[in-house]
Coordinates of C-alpha atoms and ligand atoms in Angstrom, one line a residue:
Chain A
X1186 CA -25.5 21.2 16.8
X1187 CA -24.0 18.0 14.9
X1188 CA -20.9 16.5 16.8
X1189 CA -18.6 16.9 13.8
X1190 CA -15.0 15.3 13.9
X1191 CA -12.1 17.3 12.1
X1192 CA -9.6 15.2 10.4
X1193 CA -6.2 16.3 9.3
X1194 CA -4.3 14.2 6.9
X1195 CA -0.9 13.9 7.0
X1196 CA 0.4 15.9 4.0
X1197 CA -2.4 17.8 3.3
X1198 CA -2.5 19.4 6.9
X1199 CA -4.1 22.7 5.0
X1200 CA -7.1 20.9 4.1
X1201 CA -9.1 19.7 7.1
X1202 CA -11.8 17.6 6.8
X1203 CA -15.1 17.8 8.5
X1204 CA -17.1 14.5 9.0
X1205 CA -20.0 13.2 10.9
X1206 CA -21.9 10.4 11.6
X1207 CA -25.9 9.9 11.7
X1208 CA -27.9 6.6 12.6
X1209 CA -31.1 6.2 12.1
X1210 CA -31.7 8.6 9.6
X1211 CA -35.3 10.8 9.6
X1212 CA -35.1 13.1 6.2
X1213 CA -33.9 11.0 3.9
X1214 CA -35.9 11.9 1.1
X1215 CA -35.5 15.5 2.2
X1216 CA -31.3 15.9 2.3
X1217 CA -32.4 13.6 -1.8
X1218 CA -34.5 16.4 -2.6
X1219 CA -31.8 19.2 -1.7
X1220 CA -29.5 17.5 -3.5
X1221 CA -31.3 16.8 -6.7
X1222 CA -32.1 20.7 -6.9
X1223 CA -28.6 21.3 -6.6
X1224 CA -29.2 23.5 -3.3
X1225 CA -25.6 24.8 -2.6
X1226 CA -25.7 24.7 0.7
X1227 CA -26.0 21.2 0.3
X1228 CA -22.4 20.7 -0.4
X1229 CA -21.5 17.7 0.8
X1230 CA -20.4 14.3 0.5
X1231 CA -23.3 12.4 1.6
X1232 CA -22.2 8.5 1.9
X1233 CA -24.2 5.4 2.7
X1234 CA -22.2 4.7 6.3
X1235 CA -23.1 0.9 5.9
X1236 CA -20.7 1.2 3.0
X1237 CA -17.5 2.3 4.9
X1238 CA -15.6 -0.5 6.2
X1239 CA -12.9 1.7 8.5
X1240 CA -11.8 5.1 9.1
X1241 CA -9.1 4.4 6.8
X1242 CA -11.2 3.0 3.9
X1243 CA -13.2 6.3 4.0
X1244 CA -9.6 8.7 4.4
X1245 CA -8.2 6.8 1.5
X1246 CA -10.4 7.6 -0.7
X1247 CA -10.6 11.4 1.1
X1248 CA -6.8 11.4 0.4
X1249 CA -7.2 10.6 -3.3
X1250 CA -10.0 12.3 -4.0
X1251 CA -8.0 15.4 -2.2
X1252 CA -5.0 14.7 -4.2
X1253 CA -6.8 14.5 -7.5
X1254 CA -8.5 18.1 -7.2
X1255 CA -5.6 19.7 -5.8
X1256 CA -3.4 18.9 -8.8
X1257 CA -5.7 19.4 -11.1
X1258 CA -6.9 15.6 -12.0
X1259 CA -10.1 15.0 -10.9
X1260 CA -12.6 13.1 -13.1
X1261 CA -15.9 14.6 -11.6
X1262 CA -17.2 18.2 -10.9
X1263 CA -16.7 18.7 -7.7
X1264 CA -14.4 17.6 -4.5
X1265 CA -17.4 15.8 -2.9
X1266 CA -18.4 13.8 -5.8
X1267 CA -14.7 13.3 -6.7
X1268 CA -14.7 11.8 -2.7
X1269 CA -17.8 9.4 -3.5
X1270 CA -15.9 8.4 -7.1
X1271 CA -12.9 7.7 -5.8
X1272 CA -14.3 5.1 -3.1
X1273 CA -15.9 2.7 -5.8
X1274 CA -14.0 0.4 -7.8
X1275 CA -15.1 1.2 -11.3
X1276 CA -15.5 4.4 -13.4
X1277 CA -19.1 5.1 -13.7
X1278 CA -20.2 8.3 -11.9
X1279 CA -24.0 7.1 -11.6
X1280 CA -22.5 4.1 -10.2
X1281 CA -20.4 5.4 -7.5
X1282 CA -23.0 7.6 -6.3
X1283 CA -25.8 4.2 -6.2
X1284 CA -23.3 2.2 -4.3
X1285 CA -21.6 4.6 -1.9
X1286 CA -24.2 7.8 -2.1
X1287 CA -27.3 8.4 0.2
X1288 CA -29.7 6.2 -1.7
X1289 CA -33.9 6.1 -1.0
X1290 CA -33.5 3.1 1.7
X1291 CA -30.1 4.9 3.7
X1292 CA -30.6 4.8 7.4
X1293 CA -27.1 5.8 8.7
X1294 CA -25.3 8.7 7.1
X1295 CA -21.9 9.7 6.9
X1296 CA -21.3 13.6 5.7
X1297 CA -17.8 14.7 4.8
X1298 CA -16.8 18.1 4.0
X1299 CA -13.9 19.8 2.1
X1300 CA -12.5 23.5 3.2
X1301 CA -12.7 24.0 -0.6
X1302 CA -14.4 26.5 -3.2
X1303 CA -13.8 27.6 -6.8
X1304 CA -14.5 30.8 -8.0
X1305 CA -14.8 30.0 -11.3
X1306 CA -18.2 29.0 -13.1
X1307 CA -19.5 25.9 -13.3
X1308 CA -19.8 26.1 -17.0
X1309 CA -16.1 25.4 -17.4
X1310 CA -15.6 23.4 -20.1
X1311 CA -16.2 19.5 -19.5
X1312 CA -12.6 18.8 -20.1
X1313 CA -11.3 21.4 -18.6
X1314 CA -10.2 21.4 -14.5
X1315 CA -11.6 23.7 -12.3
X1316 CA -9.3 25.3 -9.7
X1317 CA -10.1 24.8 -5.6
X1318 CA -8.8 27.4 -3.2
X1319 CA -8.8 26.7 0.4
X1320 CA -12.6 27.8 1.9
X1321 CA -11.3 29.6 5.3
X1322 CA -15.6 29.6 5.8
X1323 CA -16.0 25.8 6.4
X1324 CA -15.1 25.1 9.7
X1325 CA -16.0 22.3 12.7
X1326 CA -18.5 24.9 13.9
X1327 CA -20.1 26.0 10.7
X1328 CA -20.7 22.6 9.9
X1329 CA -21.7 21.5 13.3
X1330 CA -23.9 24.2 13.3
X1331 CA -25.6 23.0 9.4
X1332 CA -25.3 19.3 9.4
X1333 CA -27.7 19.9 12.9
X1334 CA -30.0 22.1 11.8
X1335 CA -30.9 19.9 8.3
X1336 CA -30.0 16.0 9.1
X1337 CA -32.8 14.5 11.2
X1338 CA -31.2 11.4 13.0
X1339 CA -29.4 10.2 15.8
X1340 CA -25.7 12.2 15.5
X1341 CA -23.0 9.9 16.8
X1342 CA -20.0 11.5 18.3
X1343 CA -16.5 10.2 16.7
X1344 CA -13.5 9.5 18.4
X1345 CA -10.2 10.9 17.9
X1346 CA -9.2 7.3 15.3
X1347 CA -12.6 7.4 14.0
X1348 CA -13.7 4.0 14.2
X1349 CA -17.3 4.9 14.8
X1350 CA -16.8 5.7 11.4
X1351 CA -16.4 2.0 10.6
X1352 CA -19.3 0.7 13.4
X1353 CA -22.5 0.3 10.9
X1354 CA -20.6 -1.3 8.0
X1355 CA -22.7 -4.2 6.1
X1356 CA -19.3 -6.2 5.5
X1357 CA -21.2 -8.5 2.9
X1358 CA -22.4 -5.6 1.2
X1359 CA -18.9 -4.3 0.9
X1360 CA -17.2 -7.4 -0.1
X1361 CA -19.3 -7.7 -3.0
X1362 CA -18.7 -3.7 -4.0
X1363 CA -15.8 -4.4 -4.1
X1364 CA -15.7 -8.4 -6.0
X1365 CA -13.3 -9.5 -3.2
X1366 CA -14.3 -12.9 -1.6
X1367 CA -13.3 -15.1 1.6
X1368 CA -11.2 -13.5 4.3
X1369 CA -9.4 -10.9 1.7
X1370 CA -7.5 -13.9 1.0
X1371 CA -7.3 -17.6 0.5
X1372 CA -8.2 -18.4 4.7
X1373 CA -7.4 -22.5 6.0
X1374 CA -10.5 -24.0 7.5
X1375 CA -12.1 -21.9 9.8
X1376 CA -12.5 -23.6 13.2
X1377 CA -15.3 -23.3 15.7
X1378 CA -12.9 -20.5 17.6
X1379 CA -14.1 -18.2 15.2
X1380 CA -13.8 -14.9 17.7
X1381 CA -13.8 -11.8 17.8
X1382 CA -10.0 -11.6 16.8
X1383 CA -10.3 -13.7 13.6
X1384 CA -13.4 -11.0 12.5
X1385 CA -10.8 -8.1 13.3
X1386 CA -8.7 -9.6 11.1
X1387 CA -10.4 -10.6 8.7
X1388 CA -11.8 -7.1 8.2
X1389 CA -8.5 -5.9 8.3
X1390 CA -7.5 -8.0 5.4
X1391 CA -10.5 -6.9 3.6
X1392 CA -9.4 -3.2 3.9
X1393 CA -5.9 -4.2 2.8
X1394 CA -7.0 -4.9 -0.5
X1395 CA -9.7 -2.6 -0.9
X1396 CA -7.1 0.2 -0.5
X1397 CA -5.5 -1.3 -3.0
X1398 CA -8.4 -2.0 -5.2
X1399 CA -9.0 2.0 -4.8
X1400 CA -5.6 2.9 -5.4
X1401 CA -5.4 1.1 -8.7
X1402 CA -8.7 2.4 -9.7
X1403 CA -8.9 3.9 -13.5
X1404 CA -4.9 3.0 -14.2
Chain B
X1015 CA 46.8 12.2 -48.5
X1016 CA 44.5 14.5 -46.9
X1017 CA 43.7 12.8 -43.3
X1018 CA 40.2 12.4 -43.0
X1019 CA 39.0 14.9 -40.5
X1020 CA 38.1 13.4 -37.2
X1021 CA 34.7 12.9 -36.2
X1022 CA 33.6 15.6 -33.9
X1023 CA 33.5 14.5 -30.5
X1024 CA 30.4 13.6 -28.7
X1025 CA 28.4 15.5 -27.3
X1026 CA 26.8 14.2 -23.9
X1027 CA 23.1 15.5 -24.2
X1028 CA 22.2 18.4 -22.2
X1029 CA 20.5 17.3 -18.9
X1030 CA 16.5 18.2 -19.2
X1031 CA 14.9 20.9 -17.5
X1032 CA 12.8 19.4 -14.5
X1033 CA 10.7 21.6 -12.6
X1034 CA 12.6 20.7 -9.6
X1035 CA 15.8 18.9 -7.8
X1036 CA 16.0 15.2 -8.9
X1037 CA 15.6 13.9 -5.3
X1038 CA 12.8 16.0 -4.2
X1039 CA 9.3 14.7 -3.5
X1040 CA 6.5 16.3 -6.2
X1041 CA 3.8 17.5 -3.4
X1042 CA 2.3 16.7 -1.0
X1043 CA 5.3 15.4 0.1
X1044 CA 7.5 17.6 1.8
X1045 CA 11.4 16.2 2.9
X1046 CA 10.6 17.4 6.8
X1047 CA 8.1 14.5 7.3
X1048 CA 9.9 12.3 5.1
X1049 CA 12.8 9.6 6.6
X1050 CA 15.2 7.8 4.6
X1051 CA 15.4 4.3 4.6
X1052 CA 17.1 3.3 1.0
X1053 CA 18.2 5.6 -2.0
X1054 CA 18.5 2.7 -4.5
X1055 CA 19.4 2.9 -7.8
X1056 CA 15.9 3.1 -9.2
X1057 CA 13.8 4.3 -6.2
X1058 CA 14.2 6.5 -3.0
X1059 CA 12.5 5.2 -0.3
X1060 CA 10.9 7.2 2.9
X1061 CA 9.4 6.7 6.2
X1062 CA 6.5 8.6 6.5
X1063 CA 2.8 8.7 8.5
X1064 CA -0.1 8.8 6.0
X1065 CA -4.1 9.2 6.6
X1066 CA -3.8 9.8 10.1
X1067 CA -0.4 11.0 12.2
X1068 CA 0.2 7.5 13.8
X1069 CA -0.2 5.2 10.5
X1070 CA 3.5 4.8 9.6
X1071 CA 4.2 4.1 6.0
X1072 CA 6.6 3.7 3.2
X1073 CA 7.0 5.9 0.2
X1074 CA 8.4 4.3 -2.6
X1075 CA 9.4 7.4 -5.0
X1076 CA 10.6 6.5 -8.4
X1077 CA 12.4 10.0 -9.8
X1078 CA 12.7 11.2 -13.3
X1079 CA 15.9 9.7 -15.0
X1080 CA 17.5 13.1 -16.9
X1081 CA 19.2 11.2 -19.2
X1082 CA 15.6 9.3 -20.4
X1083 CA 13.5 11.4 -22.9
X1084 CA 10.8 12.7 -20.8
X1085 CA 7.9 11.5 -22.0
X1086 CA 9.5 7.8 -22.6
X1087 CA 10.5 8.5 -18.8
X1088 CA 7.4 9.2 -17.1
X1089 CA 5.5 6.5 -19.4
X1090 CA 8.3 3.7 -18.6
X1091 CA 8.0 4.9 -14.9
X1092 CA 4.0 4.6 -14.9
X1093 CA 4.8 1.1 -16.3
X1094 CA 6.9 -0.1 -13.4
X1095 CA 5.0 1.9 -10.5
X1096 CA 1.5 0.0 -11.9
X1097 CA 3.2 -3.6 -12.8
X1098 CA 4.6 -3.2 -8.6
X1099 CA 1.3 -1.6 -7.3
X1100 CA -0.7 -4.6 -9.1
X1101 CA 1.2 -7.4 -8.4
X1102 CA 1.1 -6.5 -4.4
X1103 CA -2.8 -5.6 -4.9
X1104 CA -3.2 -9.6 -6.6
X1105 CA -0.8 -11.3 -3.9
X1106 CA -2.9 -9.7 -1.2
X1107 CA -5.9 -10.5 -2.1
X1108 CA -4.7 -13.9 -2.7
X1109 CA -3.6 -14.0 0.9
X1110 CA 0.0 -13.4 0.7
X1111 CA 2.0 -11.8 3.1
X1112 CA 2.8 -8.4 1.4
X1113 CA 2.5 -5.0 2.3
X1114 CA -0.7 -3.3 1.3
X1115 CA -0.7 -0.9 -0.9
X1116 CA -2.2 2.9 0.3
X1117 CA -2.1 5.2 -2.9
X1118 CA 0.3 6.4 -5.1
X1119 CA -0.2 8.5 -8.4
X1120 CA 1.6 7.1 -11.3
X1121 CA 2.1 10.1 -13.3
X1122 CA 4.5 11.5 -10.7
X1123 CA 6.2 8.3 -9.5
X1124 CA 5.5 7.3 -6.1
X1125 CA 4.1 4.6 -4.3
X1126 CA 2.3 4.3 -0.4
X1127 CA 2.6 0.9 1.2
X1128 CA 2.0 -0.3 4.3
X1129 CA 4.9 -0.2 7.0
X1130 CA 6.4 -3.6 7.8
X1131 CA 7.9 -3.4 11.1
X1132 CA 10.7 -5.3 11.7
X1133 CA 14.0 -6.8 10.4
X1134 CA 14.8 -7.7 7.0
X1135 CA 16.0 -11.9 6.8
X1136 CA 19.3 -10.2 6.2
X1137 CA 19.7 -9.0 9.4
X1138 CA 18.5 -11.8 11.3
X1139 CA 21.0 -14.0 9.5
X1140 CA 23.5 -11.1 9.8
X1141 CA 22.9 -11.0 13.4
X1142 CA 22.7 -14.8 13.9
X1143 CA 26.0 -15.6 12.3
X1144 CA 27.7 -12.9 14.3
X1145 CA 25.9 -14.6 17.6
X1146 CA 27.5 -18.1 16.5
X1147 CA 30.8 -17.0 15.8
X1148 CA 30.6 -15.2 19.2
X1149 CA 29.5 -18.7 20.8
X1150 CA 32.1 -20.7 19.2
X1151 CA 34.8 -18.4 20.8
X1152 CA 33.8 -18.3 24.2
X1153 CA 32.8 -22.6 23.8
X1154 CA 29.4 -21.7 24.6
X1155 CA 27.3 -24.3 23.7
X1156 CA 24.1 -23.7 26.3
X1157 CA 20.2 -23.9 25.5
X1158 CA 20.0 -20.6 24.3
X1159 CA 22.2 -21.2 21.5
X1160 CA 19.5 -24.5 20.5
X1161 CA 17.3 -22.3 21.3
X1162 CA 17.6 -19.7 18.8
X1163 CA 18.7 -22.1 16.7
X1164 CA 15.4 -24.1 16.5
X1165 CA 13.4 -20.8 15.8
X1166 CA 16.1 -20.2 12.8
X1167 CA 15.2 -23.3 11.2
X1168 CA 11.3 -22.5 12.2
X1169 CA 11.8 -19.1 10.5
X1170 CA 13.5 -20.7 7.5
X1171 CA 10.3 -23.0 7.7
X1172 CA 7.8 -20.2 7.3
X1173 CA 10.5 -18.6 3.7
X1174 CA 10.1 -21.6 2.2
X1175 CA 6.6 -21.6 2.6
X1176 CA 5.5 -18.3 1.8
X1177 CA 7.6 -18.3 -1.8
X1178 CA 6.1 -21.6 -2.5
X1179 CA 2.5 -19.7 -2.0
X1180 CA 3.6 -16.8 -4.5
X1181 CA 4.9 -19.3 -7.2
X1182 CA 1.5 -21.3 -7.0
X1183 CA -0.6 -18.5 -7.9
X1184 CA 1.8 -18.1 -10.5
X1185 CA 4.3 -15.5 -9.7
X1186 CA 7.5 -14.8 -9.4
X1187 CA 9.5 -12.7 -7.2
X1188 CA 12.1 -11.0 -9.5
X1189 CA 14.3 -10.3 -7.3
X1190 CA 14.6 -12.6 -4.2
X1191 CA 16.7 -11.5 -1.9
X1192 CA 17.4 -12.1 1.9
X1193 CA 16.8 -8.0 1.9
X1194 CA 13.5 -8.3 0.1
X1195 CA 12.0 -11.0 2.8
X1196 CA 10.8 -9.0 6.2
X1197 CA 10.5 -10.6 9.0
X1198 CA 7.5 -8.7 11.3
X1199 CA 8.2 -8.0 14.4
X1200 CA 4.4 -7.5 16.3
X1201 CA 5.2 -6.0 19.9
X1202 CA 8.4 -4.3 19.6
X1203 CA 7.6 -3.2 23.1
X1204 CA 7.8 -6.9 24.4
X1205 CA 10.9 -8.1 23.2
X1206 CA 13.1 -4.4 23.0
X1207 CA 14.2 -4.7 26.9
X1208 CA 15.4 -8.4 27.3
X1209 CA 18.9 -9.4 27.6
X1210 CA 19.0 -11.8 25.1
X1211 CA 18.1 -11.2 22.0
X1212 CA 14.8 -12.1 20.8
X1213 CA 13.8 -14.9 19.2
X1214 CA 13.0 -14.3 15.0
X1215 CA 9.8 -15.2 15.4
X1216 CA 6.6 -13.1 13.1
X1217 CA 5.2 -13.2 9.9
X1218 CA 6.9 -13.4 6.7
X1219 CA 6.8 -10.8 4.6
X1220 CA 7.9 -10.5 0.8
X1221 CA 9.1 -7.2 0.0
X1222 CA 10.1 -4.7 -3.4
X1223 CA 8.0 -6.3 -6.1
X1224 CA 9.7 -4.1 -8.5
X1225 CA 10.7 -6.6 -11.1
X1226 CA 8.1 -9.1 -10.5
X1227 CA 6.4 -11.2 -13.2
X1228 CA 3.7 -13.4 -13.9
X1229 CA 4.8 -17.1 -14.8
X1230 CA 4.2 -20.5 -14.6
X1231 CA 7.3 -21.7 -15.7
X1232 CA 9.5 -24.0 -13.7
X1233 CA 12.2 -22.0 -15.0
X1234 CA 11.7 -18.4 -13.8
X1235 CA 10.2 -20.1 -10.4
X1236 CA 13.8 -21.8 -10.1
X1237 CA 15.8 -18.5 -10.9
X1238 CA 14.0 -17.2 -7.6
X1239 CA 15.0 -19.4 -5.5
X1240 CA 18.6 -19.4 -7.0
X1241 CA 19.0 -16.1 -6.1
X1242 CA 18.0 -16.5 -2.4
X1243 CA 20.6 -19.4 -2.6
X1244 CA 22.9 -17.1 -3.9
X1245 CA 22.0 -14.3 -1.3
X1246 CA 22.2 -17.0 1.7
X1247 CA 25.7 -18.2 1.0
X1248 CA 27.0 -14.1 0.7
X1249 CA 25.8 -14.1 4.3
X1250 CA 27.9 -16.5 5.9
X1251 CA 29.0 -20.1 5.6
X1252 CA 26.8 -21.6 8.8
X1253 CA 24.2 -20.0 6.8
X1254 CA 24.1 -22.9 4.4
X1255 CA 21.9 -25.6 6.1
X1256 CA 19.7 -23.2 7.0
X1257 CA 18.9 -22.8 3.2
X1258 CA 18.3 -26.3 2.7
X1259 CA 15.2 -25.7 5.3
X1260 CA 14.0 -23.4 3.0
X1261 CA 14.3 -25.7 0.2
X1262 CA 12.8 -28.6 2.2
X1263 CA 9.3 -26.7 3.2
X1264 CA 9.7 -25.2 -0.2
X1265 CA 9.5 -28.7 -1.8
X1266 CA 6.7 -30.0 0.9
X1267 CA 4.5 -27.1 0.3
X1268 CA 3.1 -27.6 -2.9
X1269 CA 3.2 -30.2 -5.7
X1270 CA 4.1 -28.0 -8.2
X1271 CA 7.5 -27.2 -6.0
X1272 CA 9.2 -30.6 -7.1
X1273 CA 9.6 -30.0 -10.9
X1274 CA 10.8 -26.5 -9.7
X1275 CA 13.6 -27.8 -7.3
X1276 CA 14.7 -30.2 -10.0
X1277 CA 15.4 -27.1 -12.7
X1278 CA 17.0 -25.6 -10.0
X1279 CA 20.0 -28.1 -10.1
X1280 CA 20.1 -26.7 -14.0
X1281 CA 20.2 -23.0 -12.8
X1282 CA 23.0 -24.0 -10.7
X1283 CA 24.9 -25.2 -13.5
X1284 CA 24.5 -22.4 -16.0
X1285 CA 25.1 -20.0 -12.7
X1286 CA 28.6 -21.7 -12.1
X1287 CA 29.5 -21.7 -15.8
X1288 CA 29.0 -18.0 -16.2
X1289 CA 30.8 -17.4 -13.0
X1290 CA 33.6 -19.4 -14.5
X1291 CA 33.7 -17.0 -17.5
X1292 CA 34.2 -14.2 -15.6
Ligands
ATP1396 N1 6.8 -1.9 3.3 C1 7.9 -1.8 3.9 N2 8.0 -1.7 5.2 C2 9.2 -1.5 5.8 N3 10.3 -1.3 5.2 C3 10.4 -1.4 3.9 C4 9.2 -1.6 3.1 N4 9.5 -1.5 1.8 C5 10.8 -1.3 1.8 N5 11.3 -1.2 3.0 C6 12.8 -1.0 3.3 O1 13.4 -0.3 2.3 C7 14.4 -1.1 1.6 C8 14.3 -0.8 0.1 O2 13.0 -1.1 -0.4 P1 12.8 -1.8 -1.8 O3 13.6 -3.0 -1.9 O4 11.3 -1.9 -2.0 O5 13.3 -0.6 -2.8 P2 14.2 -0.7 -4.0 O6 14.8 0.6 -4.3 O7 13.4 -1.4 -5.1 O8 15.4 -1.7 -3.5 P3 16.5 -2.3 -4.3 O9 17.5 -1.2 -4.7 O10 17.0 -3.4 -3.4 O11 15.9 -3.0 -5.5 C9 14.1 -2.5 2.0 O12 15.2 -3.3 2.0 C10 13.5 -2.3 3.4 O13 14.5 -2.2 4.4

């Protein structure tokens, strides 16, 4: 069994979100495989975890991605790849997915899953959106119960706020996603007192604008 | 003579359909987890927790104007909610003190933004002036009233400051108001049970970039601050010298800020003329 968190977002309290966290990924090029073939039950957003900054960077981007399927505006095929999409600043699909997706070299893994199905076919016209009903199937314990028996790798339990979710994040790596330099903004001269504090808030900073960078996205 | 027949009144147009009541959220939103804070003219704006339940945040909801064509309405409304959303994005990321923006979707009109806590300038000059007139009454000229008087001029300091930083990268406010500068307050918790009130002191933060524009004109930057001037003196006449702090940090903060406080005798004028004319 994975340790999965649930996460319920404030406005779309119907659609609970199941996420969890792996270090030191084993199978790498096996979850690639699945999801190359197109495996179904490999329906998952499966993110580089050095890439999330914060809980919230990664629930931002669950939030729009949530809101963009549910009314019917999604750019991609499905709510997982709408989720991967919607974290990277521009519009190319391949893109999103070689920045933010489970790449060859990913060693720490973050898996997010919608409550979400379509009954319609996937041969739906390009331009034409697909409808998502709530999946009553996917649950904290059916995807406990998957994620463990296919992901090889350390499982990491998540708090309540999630900021495991946050832990592995190559900041650098980030920052240059994302084209935002310095502190997030224009910082004075950084003293020798460079703690803890000032890294916090620098992050914080950084995650400022990068929900805003997201938000703006494609407008 | 035949009379020639009357025009036939005017008709006001009929109102447009809208899917639903004017003042009501599109979804997700729903009005239960939604508190008021303004209904202005051009935008409602809400309390409410997004991403997780203790992330408080504001929504900034633009609604359709019935008497505006539709599709002019929702195009003109995409316009505003973007030229906002963008400038914030750019100020942040510049390292000025405005609220992040969350999300918002642009074809139905809102806006998330990060939650300032605290008082608006407004109200710390509201409550200020009422304090002094309090003190003059009772001949109460102790510490305290230095005090708090000292972290005025401080806070009037840190104004003058932060709009010279937004006029250097080439901004300008729009709409500069005492009610569009927030003062935030960190640790509510630490200063809420004290028997004097607490000292203004926090970050300042610029608020409601709603008619913001890019410029590097002396002009437009001089027009900003005339409009805080204007907004200071509505407060209250002791509120005067505390303006001329903002000026003074204003003028020290940049090089820029000189030309700019010399146009702004100029604004003065043309502001008194038009006054004069009614
Ligand atoms: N980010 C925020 N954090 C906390 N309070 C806010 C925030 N944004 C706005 N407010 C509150 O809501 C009020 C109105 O917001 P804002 O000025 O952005 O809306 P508006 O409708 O454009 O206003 P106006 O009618 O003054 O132009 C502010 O005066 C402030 O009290």
């Amino acid at each position: 069994m994975a340790l999965v968190r649930t996460f319920t977002l404030p406005h779309y309290e119907q659609y609970p979100v199941q996420i969890a966290l792996f270090k030191n990924l084993k199978n790498t090029s096996y979850i690639r495989s699945q999801l190359l073939e197109a495996n179904p039950d490999f329906d998952y957003a499966f993110l580089d975890a050095e890439m999330i900054l914060s809980p919230t960077h990664l629930l931002t981007a669950t939030f729009l991605s949530l809101h963009a399927i549910l009314t019917a505006r999604q750019k991609t095929r499905t709510p997982h790849s709408e989720l991967v999409f919607r974290l990277s600043p521009n519009n190319n699909i391949g893109e999103s997915y070689k920045k933010f997706g489970l790449g060859p070299h990913t060693t720490n893994l973050i898996a997010v899953k919608y409550p979400l199905t379509s009954k319609q076919a996937d041969s739906v016209a390009p331009n034409e959106h697909k409808v998502w009903d709530d999946d009553g199937s996917v649950t904290n314990q059916s995807v406990s119960e998957h994620l463990g028996r296919v992901v090889e790798g350390e499982c990491v339990k998540i708090g309540e706020e999630g900021w495991e979710l946050g832990a592995v994040c190559d900041v650098e790596r980030v920052r240059k996603a994302y084209k935002v330099n310095g502190g997030g903004g224009k910082k004075g001269k950084k003293g020798a007192a460079d703690g803890d504090d000032d890294k916090k808030d620098e992050r914080k900073e950084l995650e400022s604008v990068i929900l805003g960078i997201m938000t703006l996205k494609g407008s | 003579m035949a009379e020639p027949s009357p025009a036939p009144p005017i008709e006001p147009p009929p109102t447009p359909k809208t899917s639903r009541p004017i003042h009501t959220l599109p979804p997700p939103f729903s009005h239960d987890k939604l508190v008021p804070i303004t209904q202005g003219a051009e935008a409602l704006v809400y309390k409410t927790t997004f991403l997780t339940p203790n992330t408080p945040v504001v929504v900034k909801y633009r609604p359709p104007k019935p008497y505006r064509h539709p599709t002019l309405d929702k195009r003109l409304t995409k316009q505003r909610l973007l030229a906002e959303a963008r400038s914030l994005v750019r100020c942040r990321k510049e390292g000025i003190k405005v609220p992040a923006v969350l999300g918002a979707d642009w074809d139905e009109g809102w806006l998330v933004l990060e939650y300032v806590e605290g008082d608006t300038v407004r109200r710390v000059l509201d409550g200020w002036a009422h304090d002094v007139e309090e003190a003059k009454k009772s001949g109460d000229g102790s510490d305290g009233v230095k005090e708090r008087e000292e972290a005025m001029l401080d806070l009037m300091t840190r104004v003058g400051r932060e709009v010279a930083k937004l006029h250097e990268l080439g901004v300008c406010h729009g709409d500069l108001t005492t009610s569009n500068l927030m003062l935030r307050q960190e640790d509510k918790a630490q200063t809420e049970d004290c028997a004097q009130p607490p000292l203004p002191s926090g970050d300042i933060y610029l608020i409601d970039f709603g008619l913001t524009t890019a410029s590097i004109q002396e002009e437009d930057k001089a027009v900003d601050l005339y409009v805080l001037e204007r907004a200071f003196a509505a407060t209250h006449p002791a509120a005067e010298p505390l303006f001329q702090e903002v000026l003074r940090a204003y003028g020290e903060s940049s090089k820029s800020a000189k030309g700019v406080l010399r146009k702004l005798e100029g604004v003065r004028m043309r502001g008194r003329k038009r006054s004069m004319l009614g």
